[in-house]
CSV table of C-alpha atoms in Angstrom, one decimal:
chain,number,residue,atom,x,y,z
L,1,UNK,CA,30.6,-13.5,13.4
L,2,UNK,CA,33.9,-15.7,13.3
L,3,UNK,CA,32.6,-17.0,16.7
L,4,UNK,CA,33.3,-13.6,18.9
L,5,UNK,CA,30.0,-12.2,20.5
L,6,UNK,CA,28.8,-9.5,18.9
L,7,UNK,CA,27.0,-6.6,19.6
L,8,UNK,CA,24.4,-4.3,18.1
L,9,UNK,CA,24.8,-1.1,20.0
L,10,UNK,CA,25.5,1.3,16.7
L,11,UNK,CA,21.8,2.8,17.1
L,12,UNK,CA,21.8,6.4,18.3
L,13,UNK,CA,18.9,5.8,20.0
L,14,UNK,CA,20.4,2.8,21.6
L,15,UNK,CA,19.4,2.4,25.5
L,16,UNK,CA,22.0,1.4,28.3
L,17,UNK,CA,20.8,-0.9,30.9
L,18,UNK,CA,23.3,0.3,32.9
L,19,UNK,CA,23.3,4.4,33.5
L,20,UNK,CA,26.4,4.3,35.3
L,21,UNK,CA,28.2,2.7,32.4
L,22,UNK,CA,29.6,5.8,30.5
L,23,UNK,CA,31.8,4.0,27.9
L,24,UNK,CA,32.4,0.7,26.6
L,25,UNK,CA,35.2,-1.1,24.4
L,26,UNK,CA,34.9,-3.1,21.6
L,27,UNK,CA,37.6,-5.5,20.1
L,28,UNK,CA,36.2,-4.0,16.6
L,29,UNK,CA,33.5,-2.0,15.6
L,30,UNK,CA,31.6,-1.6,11.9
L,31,UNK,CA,30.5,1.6,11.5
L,32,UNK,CA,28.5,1.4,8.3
L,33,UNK,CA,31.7,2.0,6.0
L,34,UNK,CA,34.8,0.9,8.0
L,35,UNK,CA,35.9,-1.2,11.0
L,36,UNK,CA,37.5,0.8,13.9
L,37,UNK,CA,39.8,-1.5,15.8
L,38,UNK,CA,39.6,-1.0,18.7
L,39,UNK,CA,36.5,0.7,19.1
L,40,UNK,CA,35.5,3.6,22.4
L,41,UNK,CA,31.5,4.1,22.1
L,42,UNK,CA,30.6,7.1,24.8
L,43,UNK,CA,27.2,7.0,26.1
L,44,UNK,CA,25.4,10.0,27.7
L,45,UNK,CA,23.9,9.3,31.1
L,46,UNK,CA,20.2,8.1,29.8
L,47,UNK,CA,22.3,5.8,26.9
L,48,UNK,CA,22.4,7.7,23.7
L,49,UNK,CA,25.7,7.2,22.1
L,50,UNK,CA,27.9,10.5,21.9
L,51,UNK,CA,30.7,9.6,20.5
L,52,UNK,CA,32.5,6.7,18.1
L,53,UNK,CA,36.6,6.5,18.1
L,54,UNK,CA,39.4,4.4,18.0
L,55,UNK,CA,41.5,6.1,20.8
L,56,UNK,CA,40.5,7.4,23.8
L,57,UNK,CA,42.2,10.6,25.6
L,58,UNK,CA,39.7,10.6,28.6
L,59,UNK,CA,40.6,8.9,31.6
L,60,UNK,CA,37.5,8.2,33.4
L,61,UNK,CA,36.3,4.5,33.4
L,62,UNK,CA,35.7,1.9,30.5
L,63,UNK,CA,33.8,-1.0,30.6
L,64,UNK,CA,35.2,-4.0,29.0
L,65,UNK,CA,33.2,-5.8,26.1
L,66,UNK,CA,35.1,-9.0,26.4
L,67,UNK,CA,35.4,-10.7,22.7
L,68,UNK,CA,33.1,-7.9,21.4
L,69,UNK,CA,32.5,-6.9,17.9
L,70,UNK,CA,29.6,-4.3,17.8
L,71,UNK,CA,28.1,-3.8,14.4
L,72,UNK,CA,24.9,-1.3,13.3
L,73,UNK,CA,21.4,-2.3,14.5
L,74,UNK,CA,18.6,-3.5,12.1
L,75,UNK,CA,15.6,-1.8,10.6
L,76,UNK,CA,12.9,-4.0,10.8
L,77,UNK,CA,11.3,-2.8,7.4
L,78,UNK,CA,7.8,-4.8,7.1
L,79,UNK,CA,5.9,-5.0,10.2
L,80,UNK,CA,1.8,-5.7,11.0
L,81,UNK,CA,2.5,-5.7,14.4
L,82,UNK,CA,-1.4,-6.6,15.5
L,83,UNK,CA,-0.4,-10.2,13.9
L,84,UNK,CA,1.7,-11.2,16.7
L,85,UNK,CA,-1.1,-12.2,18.7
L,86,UNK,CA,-1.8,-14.8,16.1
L,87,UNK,CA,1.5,-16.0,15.8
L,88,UNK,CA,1.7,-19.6,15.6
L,89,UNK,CA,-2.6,-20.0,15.9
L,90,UNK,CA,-2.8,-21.0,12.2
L,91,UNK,CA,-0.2,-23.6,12.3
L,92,UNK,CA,-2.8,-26.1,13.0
L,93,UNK,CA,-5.5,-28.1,10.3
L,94,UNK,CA,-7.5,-31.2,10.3
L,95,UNK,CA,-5.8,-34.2,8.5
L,96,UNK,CA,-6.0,-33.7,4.5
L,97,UNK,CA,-7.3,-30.4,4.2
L,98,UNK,CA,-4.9,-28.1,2.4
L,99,UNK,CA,-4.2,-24.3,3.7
L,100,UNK,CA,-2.7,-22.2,2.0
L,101,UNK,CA,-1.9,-18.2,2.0
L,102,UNK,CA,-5.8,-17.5,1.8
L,103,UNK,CA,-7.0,-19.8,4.4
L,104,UNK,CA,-4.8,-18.1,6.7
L,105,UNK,CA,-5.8,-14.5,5.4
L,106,UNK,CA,-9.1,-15.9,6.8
L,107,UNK,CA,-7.9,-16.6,10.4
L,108,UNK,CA,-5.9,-13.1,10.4
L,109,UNK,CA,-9.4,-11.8,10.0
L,110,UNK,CA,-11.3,-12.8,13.0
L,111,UNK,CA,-8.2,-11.9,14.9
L,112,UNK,CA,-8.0,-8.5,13.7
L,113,UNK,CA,-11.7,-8.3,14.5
L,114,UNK,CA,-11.1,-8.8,18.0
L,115,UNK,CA,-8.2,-6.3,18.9
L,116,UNK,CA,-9.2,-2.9,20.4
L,117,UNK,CA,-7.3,0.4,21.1
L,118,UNK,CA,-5.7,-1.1,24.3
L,119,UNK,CA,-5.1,-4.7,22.6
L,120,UNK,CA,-3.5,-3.1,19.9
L,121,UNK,CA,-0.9,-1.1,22.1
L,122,UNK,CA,-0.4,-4.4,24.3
L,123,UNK,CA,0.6,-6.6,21.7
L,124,UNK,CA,3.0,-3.9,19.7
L,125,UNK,CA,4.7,-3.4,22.9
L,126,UNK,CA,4.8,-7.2,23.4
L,127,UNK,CA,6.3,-7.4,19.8
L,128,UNK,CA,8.4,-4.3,19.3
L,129,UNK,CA,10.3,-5.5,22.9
L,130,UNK,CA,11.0,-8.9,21.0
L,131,UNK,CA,12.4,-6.8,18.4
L,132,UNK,CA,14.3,-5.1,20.7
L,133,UNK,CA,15.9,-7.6,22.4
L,134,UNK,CA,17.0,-9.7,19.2
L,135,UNK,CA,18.7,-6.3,17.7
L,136,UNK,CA,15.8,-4.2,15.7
L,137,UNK,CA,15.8,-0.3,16.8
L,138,UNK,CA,13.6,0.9,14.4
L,139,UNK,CA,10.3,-0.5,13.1
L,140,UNK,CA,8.3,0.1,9.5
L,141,UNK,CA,4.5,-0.6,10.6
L,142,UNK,CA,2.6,-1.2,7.5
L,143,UNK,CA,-0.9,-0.4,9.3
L,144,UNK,CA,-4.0,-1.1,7.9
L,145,UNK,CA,-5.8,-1.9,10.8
L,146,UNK,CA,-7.5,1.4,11.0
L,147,UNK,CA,-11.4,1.2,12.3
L,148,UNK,CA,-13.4,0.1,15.0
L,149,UNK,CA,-14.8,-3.7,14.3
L,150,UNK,CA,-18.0,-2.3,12.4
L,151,UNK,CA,-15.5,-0.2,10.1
L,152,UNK,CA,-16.3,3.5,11.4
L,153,UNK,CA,-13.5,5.5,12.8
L,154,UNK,CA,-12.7,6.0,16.1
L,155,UNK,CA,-13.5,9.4,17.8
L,156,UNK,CA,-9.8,10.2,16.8
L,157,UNK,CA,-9.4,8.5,13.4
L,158,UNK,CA,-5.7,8.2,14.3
L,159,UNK,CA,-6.2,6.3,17.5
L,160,UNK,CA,-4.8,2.8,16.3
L,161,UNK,CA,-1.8,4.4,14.7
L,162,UNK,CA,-0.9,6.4,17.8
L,163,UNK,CA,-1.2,3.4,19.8
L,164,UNK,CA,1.6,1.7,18.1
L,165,UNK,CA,3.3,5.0,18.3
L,166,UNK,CA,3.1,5.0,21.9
L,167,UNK,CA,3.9,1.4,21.9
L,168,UNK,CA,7.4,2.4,20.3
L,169,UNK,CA,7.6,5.3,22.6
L,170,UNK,CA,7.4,3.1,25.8
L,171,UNK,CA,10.0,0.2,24.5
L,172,UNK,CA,12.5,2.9,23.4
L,173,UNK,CA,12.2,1.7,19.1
L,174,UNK,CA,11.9,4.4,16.4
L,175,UNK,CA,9.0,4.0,14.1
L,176,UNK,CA,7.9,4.9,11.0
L,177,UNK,CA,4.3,4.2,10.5
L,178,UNK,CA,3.0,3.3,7.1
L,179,UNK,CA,-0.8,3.6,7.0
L,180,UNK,CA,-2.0,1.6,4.2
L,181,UNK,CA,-4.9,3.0,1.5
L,182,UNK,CA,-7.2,-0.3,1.3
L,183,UNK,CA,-10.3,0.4,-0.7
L,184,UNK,CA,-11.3,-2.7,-2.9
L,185,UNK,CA,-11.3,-6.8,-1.7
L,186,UNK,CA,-9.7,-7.4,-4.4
L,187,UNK,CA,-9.4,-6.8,-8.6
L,188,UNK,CA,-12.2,-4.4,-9.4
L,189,UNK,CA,-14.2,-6.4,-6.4
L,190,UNK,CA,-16.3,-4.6,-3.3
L,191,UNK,CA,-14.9,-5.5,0.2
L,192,UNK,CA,-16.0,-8.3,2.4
L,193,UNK,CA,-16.9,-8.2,5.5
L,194,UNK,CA,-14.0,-9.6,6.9
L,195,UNK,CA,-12.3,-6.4,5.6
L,196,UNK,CA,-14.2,-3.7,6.7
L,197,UNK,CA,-11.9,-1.9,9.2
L,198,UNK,CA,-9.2,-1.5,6.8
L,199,UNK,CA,-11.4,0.6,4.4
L,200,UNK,CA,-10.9,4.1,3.7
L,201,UNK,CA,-13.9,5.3,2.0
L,202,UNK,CA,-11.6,7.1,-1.0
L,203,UNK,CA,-8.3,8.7,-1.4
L,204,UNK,CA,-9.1,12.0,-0.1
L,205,UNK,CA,-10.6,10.6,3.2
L,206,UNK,CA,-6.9,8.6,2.8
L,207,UNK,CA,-5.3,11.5,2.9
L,208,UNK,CA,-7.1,13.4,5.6
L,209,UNK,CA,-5.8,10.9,7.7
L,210,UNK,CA,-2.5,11.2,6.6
L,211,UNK,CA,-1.7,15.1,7.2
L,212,UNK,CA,-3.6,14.2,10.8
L,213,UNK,CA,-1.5,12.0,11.6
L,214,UNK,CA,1.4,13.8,10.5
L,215,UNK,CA,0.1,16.9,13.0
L,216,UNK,CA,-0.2,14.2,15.8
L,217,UNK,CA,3.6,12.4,14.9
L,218,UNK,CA,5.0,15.5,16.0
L,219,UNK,CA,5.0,14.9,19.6
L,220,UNK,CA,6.7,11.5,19.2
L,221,UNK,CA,10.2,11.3,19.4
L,222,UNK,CA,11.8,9.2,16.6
L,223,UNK,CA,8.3,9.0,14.9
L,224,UNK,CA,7.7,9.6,11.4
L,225,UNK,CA,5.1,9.0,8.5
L,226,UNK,CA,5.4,7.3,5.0
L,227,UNK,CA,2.4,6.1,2.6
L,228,UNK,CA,1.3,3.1,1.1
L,229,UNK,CA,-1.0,0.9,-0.4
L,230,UNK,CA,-1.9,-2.5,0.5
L,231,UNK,CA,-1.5,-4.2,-3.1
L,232,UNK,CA,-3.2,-3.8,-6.4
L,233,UNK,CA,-5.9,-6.1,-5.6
L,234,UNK,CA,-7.2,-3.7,-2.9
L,235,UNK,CA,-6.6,-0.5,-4.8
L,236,UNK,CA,-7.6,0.9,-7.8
L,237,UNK,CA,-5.1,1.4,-10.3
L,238,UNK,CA,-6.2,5.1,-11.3
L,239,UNK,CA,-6.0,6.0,-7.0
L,240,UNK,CA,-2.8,4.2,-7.2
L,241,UNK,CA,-1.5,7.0,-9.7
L,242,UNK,CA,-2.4,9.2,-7.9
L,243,UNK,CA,-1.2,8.4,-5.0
L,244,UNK,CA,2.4,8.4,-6.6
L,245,UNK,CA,2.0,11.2,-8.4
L,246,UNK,CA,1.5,13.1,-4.9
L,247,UNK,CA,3.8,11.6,-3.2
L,248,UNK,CA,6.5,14.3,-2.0
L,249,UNK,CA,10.3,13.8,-2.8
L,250,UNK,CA,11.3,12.0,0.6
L,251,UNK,CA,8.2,10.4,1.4
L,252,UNK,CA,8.9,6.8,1.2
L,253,UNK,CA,6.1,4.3,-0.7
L,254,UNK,CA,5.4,0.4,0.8
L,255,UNK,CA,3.0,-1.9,-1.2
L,256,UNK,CA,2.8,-5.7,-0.8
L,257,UNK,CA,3.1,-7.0,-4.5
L,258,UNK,CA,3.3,-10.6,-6.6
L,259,UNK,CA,3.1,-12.3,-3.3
L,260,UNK,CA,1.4,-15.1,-4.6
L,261,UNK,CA,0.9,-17.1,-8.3
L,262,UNK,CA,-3.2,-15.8,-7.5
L,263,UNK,CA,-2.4,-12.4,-7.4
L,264,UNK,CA,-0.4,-12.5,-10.3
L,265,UNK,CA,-2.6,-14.4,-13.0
L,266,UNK,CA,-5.8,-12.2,-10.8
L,267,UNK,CA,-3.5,-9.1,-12.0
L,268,UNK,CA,-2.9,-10.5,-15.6
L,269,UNK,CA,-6.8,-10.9,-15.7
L,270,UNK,CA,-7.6,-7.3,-14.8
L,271,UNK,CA,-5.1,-5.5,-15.7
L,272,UNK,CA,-3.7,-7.0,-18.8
L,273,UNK,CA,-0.2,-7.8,-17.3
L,274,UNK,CA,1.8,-8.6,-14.5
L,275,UNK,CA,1.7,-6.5,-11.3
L,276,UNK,CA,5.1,-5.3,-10.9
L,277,UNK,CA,5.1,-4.7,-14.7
L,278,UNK,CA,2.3,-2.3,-14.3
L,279,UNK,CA,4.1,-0.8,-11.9
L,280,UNK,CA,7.3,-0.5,-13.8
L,281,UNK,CA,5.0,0.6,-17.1
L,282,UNK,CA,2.3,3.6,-14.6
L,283,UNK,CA,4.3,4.3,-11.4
L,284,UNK,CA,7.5,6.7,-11.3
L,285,UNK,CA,9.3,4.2,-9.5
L,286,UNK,CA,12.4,5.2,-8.0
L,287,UNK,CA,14.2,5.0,-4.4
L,288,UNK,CA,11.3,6.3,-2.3
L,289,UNK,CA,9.4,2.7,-3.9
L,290,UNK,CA,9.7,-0.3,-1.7
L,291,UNK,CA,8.0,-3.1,-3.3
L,292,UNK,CA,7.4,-6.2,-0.3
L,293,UNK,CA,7.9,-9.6,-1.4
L,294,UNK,CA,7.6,-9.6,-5.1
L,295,UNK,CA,8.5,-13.3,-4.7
L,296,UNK,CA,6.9,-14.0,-8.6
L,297,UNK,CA,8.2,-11.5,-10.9
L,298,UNK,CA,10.8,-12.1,-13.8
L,299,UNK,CA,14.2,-11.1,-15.0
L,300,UNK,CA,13.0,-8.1,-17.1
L,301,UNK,CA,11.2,-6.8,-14.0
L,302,UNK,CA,13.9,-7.3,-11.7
L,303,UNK,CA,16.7,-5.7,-13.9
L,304,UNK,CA,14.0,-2.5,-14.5
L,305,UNK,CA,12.8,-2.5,-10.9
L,306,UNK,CA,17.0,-2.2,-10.0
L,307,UNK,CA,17.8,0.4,-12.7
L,308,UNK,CA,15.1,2.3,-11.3
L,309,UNK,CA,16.4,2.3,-7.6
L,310,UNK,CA,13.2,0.5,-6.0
L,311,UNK,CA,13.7,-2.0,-3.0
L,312,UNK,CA,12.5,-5.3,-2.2
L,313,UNK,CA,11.7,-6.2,1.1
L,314,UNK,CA,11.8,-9.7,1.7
L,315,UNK,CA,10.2,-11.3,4.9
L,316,UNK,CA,11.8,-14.8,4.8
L,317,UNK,CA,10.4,-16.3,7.9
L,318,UNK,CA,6.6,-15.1,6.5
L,319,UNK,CA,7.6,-15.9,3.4
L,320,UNK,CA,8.3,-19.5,4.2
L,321,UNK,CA,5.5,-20.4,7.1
L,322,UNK,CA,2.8,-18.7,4.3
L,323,UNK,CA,4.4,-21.5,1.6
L,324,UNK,CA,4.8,-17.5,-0.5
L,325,UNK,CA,7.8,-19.2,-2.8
L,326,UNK,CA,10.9,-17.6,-3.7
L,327,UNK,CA,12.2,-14.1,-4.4
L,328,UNK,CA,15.1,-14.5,-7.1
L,329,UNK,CA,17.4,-12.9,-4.8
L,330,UNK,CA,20.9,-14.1,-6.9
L,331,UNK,CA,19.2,-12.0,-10.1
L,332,UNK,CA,18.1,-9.2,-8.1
L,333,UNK,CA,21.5,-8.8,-6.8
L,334,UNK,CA,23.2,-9.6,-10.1
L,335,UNK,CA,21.7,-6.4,-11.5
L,336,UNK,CA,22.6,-4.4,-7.9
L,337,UNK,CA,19.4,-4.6,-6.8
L,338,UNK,CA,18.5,-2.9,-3.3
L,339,UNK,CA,17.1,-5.0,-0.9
L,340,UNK,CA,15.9,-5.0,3.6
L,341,UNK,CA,14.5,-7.6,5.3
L,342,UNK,CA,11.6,-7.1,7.6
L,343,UNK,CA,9.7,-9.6,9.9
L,344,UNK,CA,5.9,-8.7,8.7
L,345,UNK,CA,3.5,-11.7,10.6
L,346,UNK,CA,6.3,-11.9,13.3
L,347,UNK,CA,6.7,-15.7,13.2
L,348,UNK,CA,10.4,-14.8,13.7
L,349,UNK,CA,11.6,-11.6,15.2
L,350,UNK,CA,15.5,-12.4,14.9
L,351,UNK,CA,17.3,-10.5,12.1
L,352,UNK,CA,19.5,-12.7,12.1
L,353,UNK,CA,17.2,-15.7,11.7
L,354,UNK,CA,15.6,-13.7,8.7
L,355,UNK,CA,19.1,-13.8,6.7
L,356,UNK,CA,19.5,-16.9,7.7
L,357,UNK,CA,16.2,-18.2,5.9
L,358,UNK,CA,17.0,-15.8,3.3
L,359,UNK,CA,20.4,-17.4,2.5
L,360,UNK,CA,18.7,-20.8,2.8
L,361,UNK,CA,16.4,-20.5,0.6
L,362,UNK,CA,18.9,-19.5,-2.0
L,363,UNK,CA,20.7,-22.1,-2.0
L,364,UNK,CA,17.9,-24.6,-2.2
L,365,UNK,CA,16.9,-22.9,-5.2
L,366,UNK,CA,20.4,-22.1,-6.7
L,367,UNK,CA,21.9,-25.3,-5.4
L,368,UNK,CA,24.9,-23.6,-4.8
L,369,UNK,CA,26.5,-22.8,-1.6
L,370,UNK,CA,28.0,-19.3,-1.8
């Protein structure tokens, strides 16, 4: 940011590390539509911010942000947060083998088999702090670890999800949790074994779950509930209807889709076409859709999935350490497509970092520097 420090204090939920400090100055501030030069943020004694202004009538003290420029904090839109404790494991392989996207699926396995109630609350505190601290305030978790390791569910079917929601209680991050409907392994295929606690039996046990954990949200502050599916592969495309046709007018919609060239030709196999054409062609896709990755789908998709008002969420870091591709971010934009980042495997937990990549990878592919 033109070399000054900067800043991401703009969440309301933003937490002081110093009570005593009741306001602060910026040189500038963004606000989400405007800069405010200078800028007076008022905090209330356990850090929320009060107040936003450019002049300040009170007299009592300010705190100095030398060189500051403060700008809105990020939502970290795409998160498995049990895969932080495998972050960096599958970086490894014997000389002249050849890993891919599905050889690590493999590995995330037999960690995800090894991570209990307690684990799983550890490790999302252990992430959503990183997050914290690099400038994230609020977290999507896109949960589909839901069962015990033999895939039955816990006394309280909810338990994993509450334990990330007490995770983001503890570090002070809003959350919106995202449990996933997983139900096939993958194109009209049974799951495997390495699947089994992800598995929801059908939709309606799906969601069951879902109004219970809606009752449960309640006593979370900042908390809140969305729906998804994992991907086409581990859905079936009639549940997948209906799943969007209940889907209430502000309930927002995640699904991992056209990740990789398998999944795509898999899809064209099945299904007759290409995923995120099916989508476009069954699904009332509008603003509540937000498709993540769809790093292999064309210019006709693109230009329908914009005019429809459906996001991409691109995780760049993932994106690159899982050799995904990439998204055609230049079209996407060309048509005004709507697009958030999010950190999904945590290999990187800097926003930042994940524009960074992002912008990268553009230009490598564009050969342009813009």
């Amino acid at each position: 940011m033109c070399g000054k420090k900067v800043s991401k204090c703009c969440d309301r939920s933003f937490k002081m590390k110093e009570k005593s400090v009741k306001c602060l100055k910026f040189e500038a501030l963004w606000d989400g539509r405007t800069w405010i030069l200078p800028a007076y943020v008022d905090f209330s004694e356990n850090g929320t911010i009060l107040n936003i202004q450019a002049a300040r009538d009170d007299t009592g003290p300010v705190e100095i942000f030398e060189g500051g420029i403060a700008i809105p904090s990020f939502v970290n839109a795409h998160s498995h947060a049990f895969q932080y404790a495998m972050a960096g494991e599958a970086e490894t392989s014997k000389y002249g083998s050849r890993q891919n996207f599905w050889s690590w699926r493999d590995l995330m396995y037999k960690v995800a088999d090894n991570i209990g109630p307690d684990e799983c609350e550890a490790i999302a505190c252990m992430a959503y702090k990183e997050m914290l601290r690099h400038g994230y305030t609020h977290v999507v978790e896109f949960h589909y670890l839901q069962h015990d390791p033999m895939g039955h569910p816990y006394t309280n079917r909810c338990e994993l999800a509450l334990r990330h929601l007490n995770a983001a209680n503890r570090v002070g991050m809003g959350i919106t949790m995202i449990p996933v409907y997983y139900n096939r392994g993958g194109f009209g295929q049974a799951p495997d074994r390495g699947q089994q606690r992800f598995i929801f039996r059908d939709l309606d046990a799906y969601h069951d779950y879902i109004d219970d954990l809606v009752s449960q949200t309640r006593h979370y502050p900042g908390a809140s509930v969305g729906v998804g599916a994992h991907s086409m592969r581990a859905v079936d495309t009639r549940d997948l209807m209906q799943m969007a046709e209940r889907l209430q007018p502000d309930t927002p919609f995640h699904i991992h889709v056209a990740e990789q060239p398998k999944e795509v030709e898999d899809c064209l196999s099945y299904c007759g076409t290409r995923p995120v054409r099916w989508m476009l062609d069954h699904l009332p896709l509008d603003n509540r859709f937000n498709l993540v990755h769809a790093t292999y789908t064309t210019q006709e998709e693109l230009s329908d999935l914009a005019s429809r008002g459906a996001s991409v969420i691109l995780c760049p870091s993932t994106e690159a350490n899982l050799a995904d591709g990439f998204f055609s971010l230049d079209q996407f934009m060309d048509v005004g497509g709507q697009w958030t980042i999010g950190s999904d495997s945590h290999i990187g937990l800097d926003p930042f970092e994940e524009l960074r990549w992002l912008d990268y990878g553009r230009r490598l592919r564009t050969g342009e520097r813009l």
